[in-house]
Amino acid sequence: MNKQAITLLFMLPVLTAGAQNPIIRGIYAADPTARVFNDKVYVYPSHDIMPPEGQRQDWFCMADYHVFSSENLTDWTDHGMIISQENVPWGNPEGYSMWAPDCVYKDGKYFFYFPDAPKEGRGFAIGVATADSPEGPFVCEPEPIKGVMGIDPCVLVDNDGQAYIYWSGMGIRGAKLKANMKELDGELTELRFPGNANAQAPNMPPILVGGQAMEGLPEGFKEGPFAFRRGDWYYLTFPWVRGDTSNGQNPTETLAYSMSRSPLGPWDFKGIIMAEHDNTCWTNHHSIVEYKGQWYIFYHRNDYSPSDDKRRSARVEKIAFNDDGTIQEVFQTKRGVGISQATSVLQPDRYSAASDDVSVAYVDTLDRFQGWQVSLPKPGSWLCYSDVDFSGVTKGNAMVRVKACADAEFSLREGSTNTGTVIARFKVKGGKDASKGEWMTLTAPLEYTPKGVTDLLITCELGAVDIDWVQF
Ligand code: FUB
């Protein structure tokens, strides 16, 4: 076997990220494609890194892919690197262009589709790597898929076994795949470059393009297609810039969708799934998947990198459909989804509801992967963290990591509004016991232990307090 064609698993660190949104911490994980394999959710993101010297510093920079999995959508295991730019036989080993990927299962094999910069020529090609397990090892095909020039591949395997590939390049295109999943099924046509592109690369061979442009999509920039089937409806969903700088609208990406009765359209545009980010993060990129009877949307945002929107992190929310198949608009939350175990480290900054005065800040602005703290600034401030499972609690106390500059009192309660049965009460004393603005861990006895899954409420009764985490 060609050594170069073997995708090496350089390391297999298994670490869990017990967080809500963002779901993956420790590395940047953008463009999350979620798939259900073997009763688990696997996420195949692209992996943003800080550009090394010599690379454009304000642009995307990706040198490899990792895969993550979870059974509860709360704890994510990193299965390590599955493909690196040095191991793609046709790729530029210093291209740093491993943009949004996809992975699907067919006939006993896992097919991983990924964009990369080719060794020869310009732009992006899309390659395939195969494996016997969703975690790899993946073996790259020696050549990219002929006729696919672009980024953001998505593959839909229909109920009859026919697979379709969609990608972004000169709009959004789609095509049938052959049964081998590695070639387009259909004619390729020669692409003529407008302007002087051929003059810049006079020896470039003619470029062949396959598939067809997807019809019925709205005007405006579109990329990142994600196609799926639900019942008899096909959905083509995509990041879409509806804004127009000239009339003051937000010119960044929404997530939008179209529906059709046929996998390659024509499509009927239906509108927005998720509005633009409320910050300056230009991209969004998503996938939609059903897991244990609930549909979820995975997307990204620059949570750990607020002043650089090319380092992004994956998030997840629940998504719902109307009776006519249309999709209900989804709002971004820090809480995300999944039941949190009371015995794990809970991050109340990912609250599901809070009084208006509650605010969130990084614990350490020099190491943003440490996450956030939440501030309850005055008596009456409160927040609710939904869906905590208390069934595993055996200890008779609760722990919190807090800081306060003066006397403060706060309670952990059961419920979702600013009243609720007290579980534990905490006091930060003034004088020599005060944390004086330094983090400290406090313990308090449980006055009451909730049963099963319920909401956790934190209320401030005296002074002001910053909270990093809570654990029972
Ligand atoms: O991550 C690089 C590119 O940004 C993706 O391929 C696009 O979809 C956008 O998210």
GROMACS .gro file of N, CA and C and ligand atoms in nm, residues 30-32 46-48 59-62 97-101 115 124 151-153 168 221-225 239 253 282-286 300 309-310 312, ligand 1:
model
  121
   30ALA      N    1  -1.446   2.450   1.399
   30ALA     CA    2  -1.546   2.523   1.319
   30ALA      C    3  -1.619   2.428   1.225
   31ASP      N    4  -1.716   2.480   1.152
   31ASP     CA    5  -1.784   2.406   1.044
   31ASP      C    6  -1.828   2.266   1.089
   32PRO      N    7  -1.903   2.255   1.198
   32PRO     CA    8  -1.928   2.121   1.254
   32PRO      C    9  -2.030   2.040   1.173
   46SER      N   10  -1.394   2.148   1.096
   46SER     CA   11  -1.261   2.188   1.052
   46SER      C   12  -1.190   2.243   1.176
   47HIS      N   13  -1.059   2.251   1.168
   47HIS     CA   14  -0.979   2.281   1.287
   47HIS      C   15  -0.902   2.410   1.264
   48ASP      N   16  -0.959   2.520   1.311
   48ASP     CA   17  -0.891   2.649   1.298
   48ASP      C   18  -0.768   2.653   1.388
   59TRP      N   19  -0.656   3.531   0.803
   59TRP     CA   20  -0.737   3.444   0.717
   59TRP      C   21  -0.755   3.309   0.784
   60PHE      N   22  -0.841   3.224   0.725
   60PHE     CA   23  -0.860   3.088   0.775
   60PHE      C   24  -0.727   3.013   0.767
   61CYS      N   25  -0.704   2.927   0.864
   61CYS     CA   26  -0.580   2.849   0.863
   61CYS      C   27  -0.611   2.713   0.924
   62MET      N   28  -0.608   2.609   0.842
   62MET     CA   29  -0.644   2.476   0.890
   62MET      C   30  -0.550   2.372   0.829
   97SER      N   31  -0.550   2.466   0.410
   97SER     CA   32  -0.681   2.493   0.349
   97SER      C   33  -0.778   2.378   0.370
   98MET      N   34  -0.772   2.313   0.484
   98MET     CA   35  -0.860   2.199   0.507
   98MET      C   36  -0.991   2.252   0.565
   99TRP      N   37  -1.075   2.301   0.475
   99TRP     CA   38  -1.199   2.369   0.515
   99TRP      C   39  -1.308   2.266   0.546
  100ALA      N   40  -1.434   2.311   0.549
  100ALA     CA   41  -1.543   2.231   0.605
  100ALA      C   42  -1.558   2.093   0.540
  101PRO      N   43  -1.557   1.984   0.621
  101PRO     CA   44  -1.567   1.849   0.567
  101PRO      C   45  -1.705   1.785   0.592
  115PRO      N   46  -1.228   1.949   0.157
  115PRO     CA   47  -1.161   2.038   0.063
  115PRO      C   48  -1.014   2.052   0.101
  124PHE      N   49  -0.954   2.522  -0.477
  124PHE     CA   50  -0.976   2.405  -0.392
  124PHE      C   51  -1.021   2.287  -0.475
  151ILE      N   52  -1.555   2.417  -0.237
  151ILE     CA   53  -1.538   2.392  -0.093
  151ILE      C   54  -1.666   2.333  -0.037
  152ASP      N   55  -1.662   2.298   0.091
  152ASP     CA   56  -1.780   2.265   0.172
  152ASP      C   57  -1.863   2.149   0.115
  153PRO      N   58  -1.801   2.032   0.096
  153PRO     CA   59  -1.880   1.919   0.046
  153PRO      C   60  -1.982   1.871   0.148
  168SER      N   61  -1.988   2.404  -0.269
  168SER     CA   62  -1.996   2.546  -0.295
  168SER      C   63  -1.882   2.584  -0.387
  221PHE      N   64  -2.478   3.599  -0.137
  221PHE     CA   65  -2.370   3.501  -0.124
  221PHE      C   66  -2.419   3.379  -0.047
  222LYS      N   67  -2.384   3.261  -0.100
  222LYS     CA   68  -2.421   3.135  -0.034
  222LYS      C   69  -2.302   3.042  -0.036
  223GLU      N   70  -2.288   2.961   0.069
  223GLU     CA   71  -2.184   2.857   0.072
  223GLU      C   72  -2.231   2.749   0.166
  224GLY      N   73  -2.142   2.656   0.204
  224GLY     CA   74  -2.169   2.558   0.308
  224GLY      C   75  -2.298   2.481   0.296
  225PRO      N   76  -2.332   2.422   0.177
  225PRO     CA   77  -2.459   2.352   0.167
  225PRO      C   78  -2.465   2.233   0.262
  239PRO      N   79  -2.547   2.866   0.462
  239PRO     CA   80  -2.518   3.002   0.506
  239PRO      C   81  -2.549   3.098   0.390
  253GLU      N   82  -2.332   3.620   0.758
  253GLU     CA   83  -2.410   3.503   0.718
  253GLU      C   84  -2.524   3.468   0.814
  282TRP      N   85  -1.821   3.671   1.079
  282TRP     CA   86  -1.878   3.678   0.945
  282TRP      C   87  -1.941   3.546   0.902
  283THR      N   88  -1.875   3.434   0.935
  283THR     CA   89  -1.926   3.306   0.887
  283THR      C   90  -2.018   3.239   0.989
  284ASN      N   91  -2.105   3.156   0.937
  284ASN     CA   92  -2.168   3.054   1.016
  284ASN      C   93  -2.165   2.930   0.927
  285HIS      N   94  -2.170   2.813   0.983
  285HIS     CA   95  -2.165   2.690   0.903
  285HIS      C   96  -2.227   2.583   0.991
  286HIS      N   97  -2.310   2.500   0.933
  286HIS     CA   98  -2.397   2.417   1.017
  286HIS      C   99  -2.416   2.278   0.960
  300HIS      N  100  -2.145   2.731   1.423
  300HIS     CA  101  -2.026   2.782   1.491
  300HIS      C  102  -2.034   2.933   1.515
  309ASP      N  103  -1.249   3.652   1.380
  309ASP     CA  104  -1.358   3.562   1.345
  309ASP      C  105  -1.316   3.447   1.255
  310LYS      N  106  -1.184   3.423   1.245
  310LYS     CA  107  -1.137   3.307   1.169
  310LYS      C  108  -1.098   3.192   1.264
  312ARG      N  109  -1.296   2.970   1.524
  312ARG     CA  110  -1.436   2.953   1.561
  312ARG      C  111  -1.458   2.825   1.641
  473FUB     O1  112  -1.404   2.730   0.757
  473FUB     C1  113  -1.367   2.785   0.632
  473FUB     C2  114  -1.488   2.828   0.559
  473FUB     O2  115  -1.558   2.926   0.632
  473FUB     C3  116  -1.590   2.719   0.538
  473FUB     O3  117  -1.554   2.629   0.443
  473FUB     C4  118  -1.707   2.805   0.508
  473FUB     O4  119  -1.827   2.736   0.505
  473FUB     C5  120  -1.696   2.905   0.618
  473FUB     O5  121  -1.745   2.856   0.739
   0.00000   0.00000   0.00000
